[in-house]
């Protein structure tokens, strides 16, 4: 029986791709990435569901502990992060990338026109 590995994109490659697509510096994209995940984690850990229109919903799901069949310890109650993709996002997964509307990717046309300041530094598009 043959097993094939699903291609993966690690954090560094993902951030690099977003920086290239948005023409923003990698440092800025990394900061946004960390902030986004921090806010998502904080909201979900407080019991809130985070709904990103046209993408999906993140929420927490509580699980009851259980006895371990072969062992002397039990598994305590625990919480897991769940994600439910929106139907519009699921439809886009099966389509051709050329058929997807531009808003699918949320690109920034000309990042150089924006006057953003993070930590006292002006943002410049990636070269």
N, CA and C of each residue as an Amber inpcrd file, in Angstrom:
protein
   381
   0.8360000  -1.1750000   0.0000000   0.0000000   0.0000000   0.0000000
   0.8870000   1.2470000   0.0000000   0.6910000   2.1090000  -0.9750000
   1.4840000   3.3200000  -1.0870000   0.8320000   4.4610000  -0.3170000
   1.6580000   5.2310000   0.3580000   1.1470000   6.4210000   1.0180000
   1.8030000   7.6380000   0.3740000   1.0100000   8.6360000   0.0930000
   1.5570000   9.8590000  -0.4730000   1.3950000  10.9660000   0.5500000
   2.4180000  11.7680000   0.6500000   2.3790000  12.8720000   1.6010000
   1.6830000  14.0650000   0.9630000   0.8680000  14.7120000   1.7630000
   0.2240000  15.9340000   1.3190000   1.2540000  17.0530000   1.3870000
   1.3730000  17.8480000   0.3210000   2.3250000  18.9650000   0.3760000
   1.9640000  19.9120000   1.5240000   2.9730000  20.4410000   2.1830000
   2.7550000  21.3400000   3.3150000   3.4670000  22.6570000   3.0760000
   2.9170000  23.6870000   3.6970000   3.5490000  25.0020000   3.6970000
   3.8120000  25.3390000   5.1570000   5.0740000  25.5650000   5.5100000
   5.3810000  25.9130000   6.8900000   5.1490000  27.4060000   7.1220000
   5.2810000  27.8320000   8.3670000   5.0130000  29.2180000   8.7400000
   5.8820000  30.1900000   7.9410000   7.1580000  29.9270000   7.8550000
   8.0830000  30.8260000   7.1600000   7.6940000  30.9900000   5.6930000
   7.3970000  29.8880000   5.0220000   7.0070000  29.9320000   3.6090000
   5.6690000  30.6470000   3.4430000   4.7270000  30.3900000   4.3430000
   3.4150000  31.0340000   4.2810000   3.5620000  32.5490000   4.3970000
   4.3290000  33.0030000   5.3830000   4.5370000  34.4390000   5.5850000
   5.2380000  35.0470000   4.3780000   6.1980000  34.3380000   3.8230000
   6.9050000  34.8160000   2.6380000   5.9510000  34.9610000   1.4520000
   5.0630000  34.0030000   1.2640000   4.0940000  34.0740000   0.1650000
   3.1370000  35.2530000   0.3390000   2.6680000  35.4660000   1.5660000
   1.7630000  36.5860000   1.8350000   2.4880000  37.9060000   1.5930000
   3.7340000  38.0040000   2.0260000   4.5180000  39.2250000   1.8120000
   4.6910000  39.4970000   0.3200000   4.9690000  38.4700000  -0.4430000
   5.1320000  38.6270000  -1.8830000   3.8260000  39.0670000  -2.5320000
   2.7310000  38.4220000  -2.1660000   1.4260000  38.7310000  -2.7500000
   0.9770000  40.1450000  -2.4040000   1.2100000  40.5610000  -1.1620000
   0.7390000  41.8770000  -0.7140000   1.7610000  42.9830000  -0.9420000
   2.9900000  42.6000000  -1.3100000   4.0890000  43.5600000  -1.5050000
   4.3750000  44.3330000  -0.2220000   4.2290000  43.6650000   0.9160000
   4.5660000  44.2350000   2.2220000   5.8260000  43.5520000   2.7440000
   6.5730000  44.2330000   3.6110000   7.7760000  43.6100000   4.1720000
   7.4400000  42.3710000   5.0040000   8.3370000  41.4100000   4.9850000
   8.1310000  40.1710000   5.7350000   7.9340000  40.4620000   7.2170000
   8.6650000  41.4120000   7.7630000   8.5140000  41.7480000   9.1870000
   7.0900000  42.1940000   9.5180000   6.5110000  42.9900000   8.6440000
   5.1450000  43.4740000   8.8680000   4.1580000  42.3120000   8.7810000
   4.3070000  41.4770000   7.7740000   3.4150000  40.3340000   7.6120000
   3.5580000  39.4010000   8.8150000   4.7730000  39.1950000   9.3030000
   4.9880000  38.3510000  10.4710000   4.2880000  38.9340000  11.7000000
   4.3860000  40.2500000  11.8800000   3.7340000  40.9090000  13.0110000
   2.2110000  40.7550000  12.9280000   1.6640000  40.9370000  11.7460000
   0.2260000  40.7780000  11.5430000  -0.1770000  39.3330000  11.8000000
   0.6120000  38.3960000  11.3110000   0.3480000  36.9620000  11.5140000
   0.2910000  36.6350000  13.0090000   1.3110000  37.0700000  13.7520000
   1.3600000  36.8020000  15.1930000   0.1910000  37.4640000  15.9220000
  -0.1290000  38.7030000  15.5410000  -1.2450000  39.4160000  16.1650000
  -2.5770000  38.7360000  15.8710000  -2.7420000  38.3150000  14.6280000
  -3.9750000  37.6490000  14.2280000  -4.1770000  36.3510000  15.0110000
  -3.1310000  35.5400000  15.1000000  -3.2490000  34.2840000  15.8410000
  -3.4500000  34.5270000  17.3350000  -2.7940000  35.5500000  17.8760000
  -2.9720000  35.8830000  19.2840000  -4.4000000  36.3100000  19.5910000
  -4.9600000  37.1510000  18.7370000  -6.3400000  37.6070000  18.9320000
  -7.3190000  36.4540000  18.7690000  -7.0960000  35.6120000  17.7780000
  -7.9510000  34.4500000  17.5440000  -7.9230000  33.5110000  18.7530000
  -6.7340000  33.2160000  19.2340000  -6.5830000  32.3320000  20.3940000
  -7.2510000  32.9240000  21.6280000  -7.0320000  34.2130000  21.8530000
  -7.6300000  34.8700000  23.0130000  -9.1430000  34.8570000  22.9720000
  -9.7070000  35.1790000  21.8230000 -11.1650000  35.2160000  21.6960000
 -11.7750000  33.8260000  21.8820000 -11.1970000  32.8280000  21.2290000
 -11.7410000  31.4690000  21.3190000 -11.5620000  30.9030000  22.7250000
 -10.4380000  31.1960000  23.3710000 -10.2230000  30.6740000  24.7270000
 -11.1950000  31.2950000  25.7300000 -11.7350000  32.4790000  25.4130000
 -12.7440000  33.1200000  26.2710000 -14.1520000  32.6410000  25.9460000
 -14.2750000  31.7270000  25.0190000 -15.5860000  31.1730000  24.6860000
 -16.2760000  31.8470000  23.5180000 -15.6110000  32.8000000  22.8640000
 -16.2120000  33.4670000  21.7220000 -15.9610000  32.6550000  20.4560000
 -16.9010000  32.7280000  19.5240000 -16.6920000  32.1450000  18.2010000
 -16.2140000  33.2750000  17.3020000 -15.1760000  33.0240000  16.5210000
 -14.6530000  34.0220000  15.5950000 -15.1340000  33.6370000  14.2020000
 -15.9420000  34.5090000  13.6060000 -16.5050000  34.2460000  12.2850000
 -15.8600000  35.1950000  11.2910000 -15.1670000  34.6400000  10.3210000
 -14.5340000  35.4160000   9.2580000 -15.3570000  35.1830000   7.9910000
 -16.1000000  36.2070000   7.6110000 -17.0070000  36.1030000   6.4750000
 -16.2780000  35.5780000   5.2430000 -16.9040000  34.6820000   4.5370000
 -16.3850000  34.0440000   3.3220000 -15.1690000  33.1620000   3.5860000
 -14.8620000  32.8900000   4.8510000 -13.7540000  31.9900000   5.1730000
 -14.2400000  30.8740000   6.0770000 -14.6750000  31.2090000   7.2870000
 -15.1550000  30.1730000   8.1800000 -15.2820000  30.6430000   9.6120000
 -15.5090000  29.6900000  10.4850000 -15.7760000  29.9660000  11.8940000
 -14.8220000  29.1510000  12.7600000 -14.1910000  29.8210000  13.7330000
 -13.3280000  29.1740000  14.7090000 -14.0740000  29.1820000  16.0370000
 -14.0710000  28.0600000  16.7340000 -14.7600000  27.9860000  18.0170000
 -14.1260000  26.9070000  18.8750000 -14.4360000  26.9580000  20.1700000
 -13.8800000  25.9530000  21.0590000 -14.9240000  24.8640000  21.2800000
 -14.4340000  23.6560000  21.4870000 -15.3210000  22.5330000  21.7600000
 -14.7870000  21.8180000  22.9910000 -15.6450000  21.7110000  24.0000000
 -15.2660000  21.0320000  25.2400000 -15.4540000  19.5310000  25.0910000
 -14.5070000  18.7850000  25.5950000 -14.5940000  17.3150000  25.5890000
 -14.5270000  16.8100000  27.0230000 -15.3320000  15.8460000  27.3010000
 -15.3110000  15.2310000  28.6250000 -14.1280000  14.2800000  28.7180000
 -13.5730000  14.1960000  29.9050000 -12.4970000  13.2450000  30.1350000
 -13.0300000  11.8230000  30.0250000 -12.1280000  10.8840000  29.9770000
 -12.5410000   9.4920000  29.8700000 -11.4820000   8.5870000  30.4810000
 -11.9020000   7.3850000  30.7160000 -10.9670000   6.3940000  31.2500000
 -10.1320000   5.8460000  30.1090000  -8.8860000   5.5680000  30.4130000
  -7.9960000   4.9680000  29.4410000  -8.1400000   3.4580000  29.5690000
  -8.3680000   2.8040000  28.4780000  -8.6250000   1.3680000  28.5030000
  -7.4360000   0.5750000  29.0370000  -6.2550000   0.8560000  28.5240000
  -5.0720000   0.1210000  28.9570000  -4.1260000   1.0780000  29.6730000
  -4.3590000   1.2790000  30.9100000  -3.5190000   2.1740000  31.6830000
  -4.1840000   2.4860000  33.0050000  -3.4580000   3.1240000  33.8710000
  -3.9950000   3.3860000  35.1910000  -4.4660000   4.8180000  35.3610000
  -4.1790000   5.6810000  34.3750000  -4.5830000   7.0780000  34.5200000
  -5.7940000   7.3720000  33.6370000  -6.4620000   8.4510000  33.9570000
  -7.6040000   8.9030000  33.1740000  -7.2360000  10.1760000  32.4260000
  -7.9610000  10.4540000  31.3610000  -7.7810000  11.6940000  30.6280000
  -8.7760000  12.6940000  31.2020000  -8.2710000  13.8430000  31.6410000
  -9.1350000  14.8860000  32.1940000  -9.9290000  15.5600000  31.0800000
 -10.9330000  16.3710000  31.4860000 -11.6730000  17.1690000  30.5180000
 -10.6760000  18.0450000  29.7510000 -10.9690000  18.3040000  28.4830000
 -10.0780000  19.1260000  27.6750000 -10.8660000  19.8950000  26.6250000
 -10.2100000  20.9040000  26.0600000 -10.8240000  21.7800000  25.0710000
 -10.0130000  21.6980000  23.7880000 -10.7030000  21.7210000  22.6430000
 -10.0150000  21.7350000  21.3550000 -10.5470000  22.8910000  20.5140000
  -9.6950000  23.3930000  19.6310000 -10.0800000  24.4290000  18.6800000
 -10.6950000  23.7440000  17.4740000 -11.8490000  24.2120000  17.0580000
 -12.5230000  23.6540000  15.8910000 -12.6320000  24.7370000  14.8290000
 -12.6370000  24.3190000  13.5750000 -12.8140000  25.2410000  12.4570000
 -13.8480000  24.6580000  11.5240000 -14.7720000  25.4920000  11.0980000
 -15.7840000  25.0920000  10.1380000 -15.7100000  26.0620000   8.9680000
 -15.3150000  25.5720000   7.8070000 -15.1790000  26.4240000   6.6310000
 -16.5570000  26.8420000   6.1330000 -16.6510000  28.0670000   5.6270000
 -17.9200000  28.5510000   5.0790000 -18.1970000  27.8260000   3.7680000
 -19.4600000  27.8010000   3.3720000 -19.8220000  27.1180000   2.1270000
 -19.1910000  27.8220000   0.9290000 -19.0830000  29.1550000   0.9690000
 -18.4650000  29.8570000  -0.1610000 -16.9750000  29.5150000  -0.2630000
 -16.2990000  29.3510000   0.8750000 -14.8920000  28.9670000   0.8520000
 -14.7460000  27.5410000   0.3260000 -15.6070000  26.6500000   0.7610000
 -15.5530000  25.2670000   0.2780000 -15.7650000  25.1910000  -1.2280000
 -16.6460000  26.0200000  -1.7670000 -16.8610000  26.0330000  -3.2180000
 -15.5960000  26.4820000  -3.9440000 -14.8800000  27.4600000  -3.3880000
 -13.6590000  27.9580000  -4.0270000 -12.5500000  26.9190000  -4.0150000
 -12.5450000  26.0180000  -3.0590000 -11.4820000  25.0160000  -2.9710000
 -11.4400000  24.1100000  -4.1920000 -12.5770000  23.8140000  -4.7680000
 -12.6180000  22.9000000  -5.8940000 -12.4450000  23.5720000  -7.2330000
 -12.4470000  24.9140000  -7.2600000 -12.4050000  25.6390000  -8.5250000
 -11.0130000  25.9170000  -9.0100000 -10.9580000  26.5170000 -10.1790000
  -9.6980000  26.9240000 -10.8030000  -9.2980000  28.2660000 -10.2110000
  -8.0300000  28.4450000  -9.8920000  -7.5410000  29.6890000  -9.2860000
  -7.8450000  30.8850000 -10.1790000  -7.8320000  30.6990000 -11.5050000
  -8.1000000  31.7980000 -12.4340000  -9.5580000  32.2430000 -12.3790000
 -10.4540000  31.3540000 -11.9480000 -11.8720000  31.6810000 -11.8750000
 -12.2360000  32.4210000 -10.6010000 -11.3400000  32.4180000  -9.6180000
 -11.6480000  33.0320000  -8.3260000 -11.6000000  34.5490000  -8.4380000
 -12.5710000  35.2270000  -7.7940000 -12.5720000  36.6910000  -7.8300000
 -11.3880000  37.2480000  -7.0520000 -10.9290000  38.4790000  -7.3610000
  -9.7610000  39.0510000  -6.6920000  -9.9300000  39.1690000  -5.1850000
 -11.1650000  39.4100000  -4.7070000 -11.3560000  39.5630000  -3.2670000
 -11.0980000  38.2680000  -2.5040000 -11.0190000  37.1600000  -3.2140000
 -10.6990000  35.8890000  -2.5820000  -9.3710000  35.9650000  -1.8490000
  -8.4260000  36.6490000  -2.4340000  -7.0810000  36.6770000  -1.8890000
  -6.8070000  37.9090000  -1.0440000  -7.6770000  38.8990000  -1.0630000
  -7.4940000  40.0790000  -0.2400000  -6.1840000  40.7920000  -0.5020000
  -5.8160000  40.9410000  -1.7620000  -4.5460000  41.5800000  -2.0720000
  -4.6300000  43.0840000  -1.8820000  -3.5000000  43.6860000  -1.6720000
  -3.4070000  45.1340000  -1.5700000  -2.7640000  45.6030000  -2.8650000
  -3.5030000  46.3920000  -3.6310000  -3.0310000  46.8270000  -4.9370000
  -1.6980000  47.5410000  -4.8920000  -1.5990000  48.5700000  -4.1200000
  -0.3500000  49.3170000  -4.0430000  -0.0890000  49.6750000  -2.5970000
   0.6580000  48.8340000  -1.9090000   0.9030000  49.0260000  -0.4740000
   1.6760000  50.3020000  -0.2000000   2.4040000  50.8120000  -1.1770000
   3.1830000  52.0210000  -0.9920000   2.3300000  53.2550000  -0.7620000
   1.0590000  53.2250000  -1.1470000   0.1820000  54.3780000  -0.9780000
  -0.3470000  54.5110000   0.4410000  -0.2520000  53.4520000   1.2250000
  -0.7920000  53.4810000   2.5760000   0.2100000  54.1040000   3.5320000
  -0.2950000  54.8790000   4.4540000   0.5630000  55.5050000   5.4570000
   0.2860000  54.8270000   6.7810000   0.8740000  53.6780000   6.9780000
   0.6870000  52.9140000   8.2060000   1.9060000  53.0630000   9.0960000
   1.6820000  53.0420000  10.3730000   2.7980000  53.1130000  11.3010000
   2.6390000  51.9970000  12.3210000   3.6720000  51.1640000  12.4390000
   3.7230000  50.1240000  13.4560000   5.0020000  50.3400000  14.2170000
   4.8550000  50.4530000  15.5290000   6.0180000  50.6740000  16.3880000
   6.8520000  51.8570000  15.9050000   6.1750000  52.9230000  15.4650000
   6.8630000  54.1380000  15.0720000   7.5790000  54.0730000  13.7420000
   7.3770000  53.0050000  12.9520000   8.0490000  52.8820000  11.6570000
   7.0260000  52.9260000  10.5460000   7.3520000  53.6130000   9.4880000
   6.4740000  53.6500000   8.3230000   6.6380000  52.3500000   7.5510000
   5.5330000  51.8390000   7.0430000   5.5840000  50.6000000   6.2670000
   5.9350000  50.9070000   4.8360000   6.7710000  50.0610000   4.2500000
   7.1220000  50.1840000   2.8480000   6.8560000  48.8630000   2.1810000
   6.4630000  48.8880000   0.9060000   6.2490000  47.6080000   0.2120000
   7.5590000  46.8580000   0.0700000   7.4490000  45.5290000   0.0360000
   8.6420000  44.6890000  -0.1510000   9.2160000  44.9460000  -1.5320000
  10.5430000  44.8730000  -1.6330000  11.1560000  45.1210000  -2.9340000
  11.1930000  43.8940000  -3.7810000
